[in-house]
Amino acid sequence: MKAAPRLVKPTLDHEPVIKVEGLIKDYIIPAPPTRRGLTSSLRAVFATRKAIRRALEGISFTVPSGQVLGFIGPNGAGKTTTIKLLTGILTPTAGTVRLLGFDPQRDRYRYTYHIGLVFGQRSLLWYDIPVIESLRLYADIYEIDRAALKRRLDWFSELLGIGEFLHVPVRKLSLGQRMRAEIAASLLHDPEVLFLDEPTLGLDAVAKERVRDFLRQVNREQGTTIILTTHDMTDIEALSDRVLIIDHGRLIYDGAVEPLKRLDDVRVIQAELATGADVAAVAASLGDLREYLAEPGSLTERGTAEPGTAEPGTAESGTGPPRLVLRVPRDRSVEAVGRLMAVADLADLSVQPPRLDAVIRRVYERGVGAG
């Protein structure tokens, strides 16, 4: 596999790459009327009262060079605000941001030569012209000569497969092709820091893995620092060295992925029963372990979990072999497996740790320190 071609850039003295201290961001929004009725509504139109909504509550963190940081949180938690502050789009109400030694707001022109951005919902490419023309325009903006541009395009073609659609207008690309072209555009100038917002959103499994493989190589070979925001926990597990979780403008977790999983110290046991088995009778035979059934009171063949949201082994609606799912404390998992094998004729059995998205959901609901 071809090594990444590098562009010659001045060496910047920056350690850590990102340093955020006491970051606060307030938004001024219209306040709701104090009274109901037509008069109050008309008064609000012509004499709008203002209110302040605090999006960030004094967060602080640092990011060393070459780290892949997963930045996650529910909608409205403050992720997008933080990224916009880091990239210079917004100005903080209080606190400081330093990235590569720059103040993103004051040094924005020089700063943008050292960062790349991919926003899943906003395109870097011009809709009606071929991909290659957008990339040539970016090469001119970033003062990349034609020889260096060719080396970068050859590399992107080998690893991302963009060569097959370089001369196709963006509007005719599939979602997977467009995302690969977006990533190429964001990395064309060989940035030290890459911001990715939902880089695999809507992609099929093959396209997702291709993008992940490419990002791993960019990080490994070029030492590019990557800030990844996504709701796809598979991306986080596959790429991130470290995770920040933000909720209601506060950082509630800062650490590696594996310790995060241990916050929900359970094992998910899925028991597929032999055809025709009496699920209710098997569940009743579990004794006190019955309390760990993932869906208490729902003992139909496939359960009633919302499609697409189930943990490994949690029943989804539909037809299929009868099964039981238990979320058991780790220290009782061996006991639970033994009990199931003793009371039921099993067609299949699996024991897995909780899926990361399930852990994250419980962190949002109960907090990091909750049991």
GROMACS .gro file of C-alpha atoms in nm, residues 122-362:
model
  241
  122ARG     CA    1  -2.268   2.029   0.428
  123SER     CA    2  -2.064   1.973   0.115
  124LEU     CA    3  -1.716   2.109   0.039
  125LEU     CA    4  -1.773   2.036  -0.329
  126TRP     CA    5  -1.956   2.232  -0.596
  127TYR     CA    6  -2.277   2.054  -0.687
  128ASP     CA    7  -2.283   2.092  -1.067
  129ILE     CA    8  -1.917   2.054  -1.163
  130PRO     CA    9  -1.691   1.745  -1.172
  131VAL     CA   10  -1.510   1.649  -0.854
  132ILE     CA   11  -1.169   1.717  -1.011
  133GLU     CA   12  -1.259   2.081  -1.075
  134SER     CA   13  -1.346   2.137  -0.709
  135LEU     CA   14  -1.019   1.973  -0.605
  136ARG     CA   15  -0.818   2.188  -0.849
  137LEU     CA   16  -0.983   2.498  -0.707
  138TYR     CA   17  -0.888   2.394  -0.353
  139ALA     CA   18  -0.534   2.326  -0.474
  140ASP     CA   19  -0.516   2.686  -0.599
  141ILE     CA   20  -0.658   2.821  -0.272
  142TYR     CA   21  -0.403   2.625  -0.066
  143GLU     CA   22  -0.119   2.701  -0.310
  144ILE     CA   23  -0.053   2.334  -0.396
  145ASP     CA   24   0.150   2.294  -0.715
  146ARG     CA   25   0.036   2.057  -0.990
  147ALA     CA   26   0.300   1.791  -0.916
  148ALA     CA   27   0.202   1.775  -0.547
  149LEU     CA   28  -0.166   1.771  -0.643
  150LYS     CA   29  -0.110   1.475  -0.876
  151ARG     CA   30   0.069   1.280  -0.600
  152ARG     CA   31  -0.217   1.346  -0.358
  153LEU     CA   32  -0.482   1.252  -0.615
  154ASP     CA   33  -0.298   0.928  -0.700
  155TRP     CA   34  -0.293   0.842  -0.330
  156PHE     CA   35  -0.662   0.920  -0.283
  157SER     CA   36  -0.744   0.716  -0.593
  158GLU     CA   37  -0.559   0.412  -0.459
  159LEU     CA   38  -0.701   0.419  -0.107
  160LEU     CA   39  -1.041   0.583  -0.151
  161GLY     CA   40  -1.114   0.483  -0.510
  162ILE     CA   41  -1.200   0.837  -0.618
  163GLY     CA   42  -1.033   0.794  -0.959
  164GLU     CA   43  -1.344   0.625  -1.096
  165PHE     CA   44  -1.558   0.937  -1.048
  166LEU     CA   45  -1.316   1.231  -1.054
  167HIS     CA   46  -1.473   1.361  -1.377
  168VAL     CA   47  -1.834   1.307  -1.267
  169PRO     CA   48  -2.043   1.604  -1.142
  170VAL     CA   49  -2.106   1.585  -0.768
  171ARG     CA   50  -2.484   1.578  -0.817
  172LYS     CA   51  -2.451   1.241  -0.994
  173LEU     CA   52  -2.248   1.072  -0.721
  174SER     CA   53  -2.384   0.819  -0.475
  175LEU     CA   54  -2.370   0.911  -0.107
  176GLY     CA   55  -2.068   0.686  -0.053
  177GLN     CA   56  -1.882   0.835  -0.349
  178ARG     CA   57  -1.960   1.190  -0.236
  179MET     CA   58  -1.833   1.123   0.116
  180ARG     CA   59  -1.507   0.979  -0.018
  181ALA     CA   60  -1.465   1.288  -0.237
  182GLU     CA   61  -1.541   1.514   0.063
  183ILE     CA   62  -1.270   1.343   0.268
  184ALA     CA   63  -1.023   1.382  -0.018
  185ALA     CA   64  -1.104   1.754  -0.042
  186SER     CA   65  -1.059   1.801   0.334
  187LEU     CA   66  -0.717   1.630   0.327
  188LEU     CA   67  -0.590   1.775  -0.001
  189HIS     CA   68  -0.368   2.032   0.176
  190ASP     CA   69  -0.231   1.776   0.426
  191PRO     CA   70  -0.378   1.934   0.745
  192GLU     CA   71  -0.241   1.855   1.089
  193VAL     CA   72  -0.592   1.836   1.241
  194LEU     CA   73  -0.900   1.686   1.077
  195PHE     CA   74  -1.254   1.748   1.205
  196LEU     CA   75  -1.508   1.483   1.101
  197ASP     CA   76  -1.880   1.514   1.161
  198GLU     CA   77  -2.071   1.190   1.088
  199PRO     CA   78  -1.824   1.073   0.818
  200THR     CA   79  -2.003   0.740   0.760
  201LEU     CA   80  -2.362   0.863   0.787
  202GLY     CA   81  -2.584   0.675   0.542
  203LEU     CA   82  -2.304   0.458   0.400
  204ASP     CA   83  -2.335   0.084   0.353
  205ALA     CA   84  -2.115  -0.155   0.551
  206VAL     CA   85  -1.850  -0.189   0.279
  207ALA     CA   86  -1.821   0.188   0.224
  208LYS     CA   87  -1.803   0.251   0.599
  209GLU     CA   88  -1.514   0.008   0.643
  210ARG     CA   89  -1.328   0.160   0.347
  211VAL     CA   90  -1.354   0.507   0.500
  212ARG     CA   91  -1.245   0.376   0.843
  213ASP     CA   92  -0.944   0.196   0.694
  214PHE     CA   93  -0.839   0.513   0.515
  215LEU     CA   94  -0.873   0.729   0.826
  216ARG     CA   95  -0.671   0.478   1.029
  217GLN     CA   96  -0.392   0.499   0.771
  218VAL     CA   97  -0.400   0.880   0.763
  219ASN     CA   98  -0.369   0.886   1.141
  220ARG     CA   99  -0.100   0.617   1.156
  221GLU     CA  100   0.121   0.730   0.867
  222GLN     CA  101   0.076   1.106   0.874
  223GLY     CA  102   0.016   1.154   1.246
  224THR     CA  103  -0.297   1.353   1.171
  225THR     CA  104  -0.495   1.444   1.481
  226ILE     CA  105  -0.862   1.354   1.422
  227ILE     CA  106  -1.166   1.491   1.605
  228LEU     CA  107  -1.463   1.265   1.534
  229THR     CA  108  -1.823   1.349   1.619
  230THR     CA  109  -2.076   1.078   1.540
  231HIS     CA  110  -2.379   0.887   1.666
  232ASP     CA  111  -2.237   0.566   1.518
  233MET     CA  112  -2.064   0.393   1.808
  234THR     CA  113  -1.901   0.146   1.569
  235ASP     CA  114  -1.700   0.440   1.431
  236ILE     CA  115  -1.598   0.534   1.784
  237GLU     CA  116  -1.488   0.180   1.871
  238ALA     CA  117  -1.304   0.133   1.540
  239LEU     CA  118  -1.116   0.464   1.535
  240SER     CA  119  -1.096   0.644   1.870
  241ASP     CA  120  -0.808   0.636   2.116
  242ARG     CA  121  -1.009   0.842   2.361
  243VAL     CA  122  -1.368   0.957   2.412
  244LEU     CA  123  -1.517   1.280   2.543
  245ILE     CA  124  -1.887   1.267   2.635
  246ILE     CA  125  -2.069   1.597   2.663
  247ASP     CA  126  -2.420   1.646   2.800
  248HIS     CA  127  -2.603   1.974   2.872
  249GLY     CA  128  -2.284   2.166   2.799
  250ARG     CA  129  -2.070   1.976   3.052
  251LEU     CA  130  -1.806   1.709   2.998
  252ILE     CA  131  -1.923   1.400   3.185
  253TYR     CA  132  -1.659   1.152   3.067
  254ASP     CA  133  -1.299   1.179   2.942
  255GLY     CA  134  -1.113   0.853   2.886
  256ALA     CA  135  -1.062   0.540   2.678
  257VAL     CA  136  -1.338   0.329   2.525
  258GLU     CA  137  -1.281   0.008   2.723
  259PRO     CA  138  -1.314   0.166   3.072
  260LEU     CA  139  -1.631   0.331   2.944
  261LYS     CA  140  -1.777  -0.010   2.863
  262ARG     CA  141  -1.702  -0.125   3.218
  263LEU     CA  142  -1.927   0.149   3.354
  264ASP     CA  143  -2.209  -0.089   3.265
  265ASP     CA  144  -2.053  -0.404   3.411
  266VAL     CA  145  -2.292  -0.661   3.268
  267ARG     CA  146  -2.294  -0.944   3.021
  268VAL     CA  147  -2.568  -0.977   2.762
  269ILE     CA  148  -2.676  -1.342   2.733
  270GLN     CA  149  -2.884  -1.446   2.435
  271ALA     CA  150  -3.035  -1.794   2.450
  272GLU     CA  151  -3.201  -1.925   2.136
  273LEU     CA  152  -3.437  -2.205   2.235
  274ALA     CA  153  -3.521  -2.517   2.039
  275THR     CA  154  -3.820  -2.484   1.810
  276GLY     CA  155  -4.148  -2.526   1.997
  277ALA     CA  156  -4.000  -2.452   2.339
  278ASP     CA  157  -4.227  -2.298   2.603
  279VAL     CA  158  -4.056  -1.960   2.654
  280ALA     CA  159  -4.267  -1.865   2.956
  281ALA     CA  160  -4.191  -2.196   3.128
  282VAL     CA  161  -3.817  -2.160   3.069
  283ALA     CA  162  -3.825  -1.803   3.203
  284ALA     CA  163  -4.013  -1.918   3.514
  285SER     CA  164  -3.745  -2.182   3.575
  286LEU     CA  165  -3.475  -1.917   3.601
  287GLY     CA  166  -3.578  -1.830   3.957
  288ASP     CA  167  -3.424  -1.505   4.084
  289LEU     CA  168  -3.234  -1.464   3.754
  290ARG     CA  169  -3.569  -1.381   3.596
  291GLU     CA  170  -3.523  -1.020   3.715
  292TYR     CA  171  -3.239  -0.983   3.464
  293LEU     CA  172  -3.455  -1.058   3.162
  294ALA     CA  173  -3.392  -0.776   2.913
  295GLU     CA  174  -3.765  -0.750   2.848
  296PRO     CA  175  -3.950  -0.847   3.167
  297GLY     CA  176  -4.306  -0.952   3.092
  298SER     CA  177  -4.241  -0.975   2.718
  299LEU     CA  178  -4.195  -1.345   2.655
  300THR     CA  179  -4.317  -1.370   2.298
  301GLU     CA  180  -4.106  -1.543   2.039
  302ARG     CA  181  -3.911  -1.236   1.934
  303GLY     CA  182  -3.991  -0.971   2.192
  304THR     CA  183  -4.085  -0.612   2.128
  305ALA     CA  184  -3.766  -0.406   2.114
  306GLU     CA  185  -3.764  -0.118   1.870
  307PRO     CA  186  -3.605  -0.234   1.542
  308GLY     CA  187  -3.246  -0.119   1.497
  309THR     CA  188  -3.195  -0.015   1.858
  310ALA     CA  189  -3.140  -0.349   2.025
  311GLU     CA  190  -2.828  -0.453   2.210
  312PRO     CA  191  -2.656  -0.771   2.099
  313GLY     CA  192  -2.909  -1.042   2.171
  314THR     CA  193  -3.201  -0.813   2.256
  315ALA     CA  194  -3.507  -0.938   2.074
  316GLU     CA  195  -3.639  -0.737   1.784
  317SER     CA  196  -3.993  -0.755   1.657
  318GLY     CA  197  -4.068  -1.009   1.388
  319THR     CA  198  -4.075  -1.384   1.347
  320GLY     CA  199  -3.801  -1.628   1.436
  321PRO     CA  200  -3.696  -1.896   1.687
  322PRO     CA  201  -3.799  -1.843   2.049
  323ARG     CA  202  -3.529  -1.680   2.262
  324LEU     CA  203  -3.457  -1.516   2.593
  325VAL     CA  204  -3.220  -1.229   2.659
  326LEU     CA  205  -3.070  -1.149   2.999
  327ARG     CA  206  -2.858  -0.854   3.110
  328VAL     CA  207  -2.673  -1.014   3.400
  329PRO     CA  208  -2.407  -0.869   3.633
  330ARG     CA  209  -2.072  -1.005   3.520
  331ASP     CA  210  -2.017  -1.199   3.841
  332ARG     CA  211  -2.343  -1.393   3.783
  333SER     CA  212  -2.295  -1.462   3.410
  334VAL     CA  213  -2.150  -1.814   3.462
  335GLU     CA  214  -2.437  -1.900   3.695
  336ALA     CA  215  -2.691  -1.773   3.441
  337VAL     CA  216  -2.541  -1.976   3.158
  338GLY     CA  217  -2.542  -2.290   3.374
  339ARG     CA  218  -2.904  -2.234   3.476
  340LEU     CA  219  -3.016  -2.188   3.114
  341MET     CA  220  -2.838  -2.502   3.002
  342ALA     CA  221  -3.000  -2.696   3.287
  343VAL     CA  222  -3.360  -2.585   3.228
  344ALA     CA  223  -3.380  -2.546   2.848
  345ASP     CA  224  -3.301  -2.721   2.524
  346LEU     CA  225  -3.079  -2.460   2.359
  347ALA     CA  226  -3.021  -2.419   1.984
  348ASP     CA  227  -2.764  -2.142   2.036
  349LEU     CA  228  -2.613  -1.936   2.318
  350SER     CA  229  -2.398  -1.623   2.318
  351VAL     CA  230  -2.245  -1.412   2.595
  352GLN     CA  231  -2.127  -1.062   2.506
  353PRO     CA  232  -2.032  -0.737   2.678
  354PRO     CA  233  -2.285  -0.454   2.637
  355ARG     CA  234  -2.269  -0.270   2.309
  356LEU     CA  235  -2.110   0.073   2.337
  357ASP     CA  236  -2.419   0.262   2.223
  358ALA     CA  237  -2.621   0.092   2.499
  359VAL     CA  238  -2.360   0.199   2.756
  360ILE     CA  239  -2.365   0.556   2.625
  361ARG     CA  240  -2.744   0.564   2.642
  362ARG     CA  241  -2.733   0.461   3.008
   0.00000   0.00000   0.00000
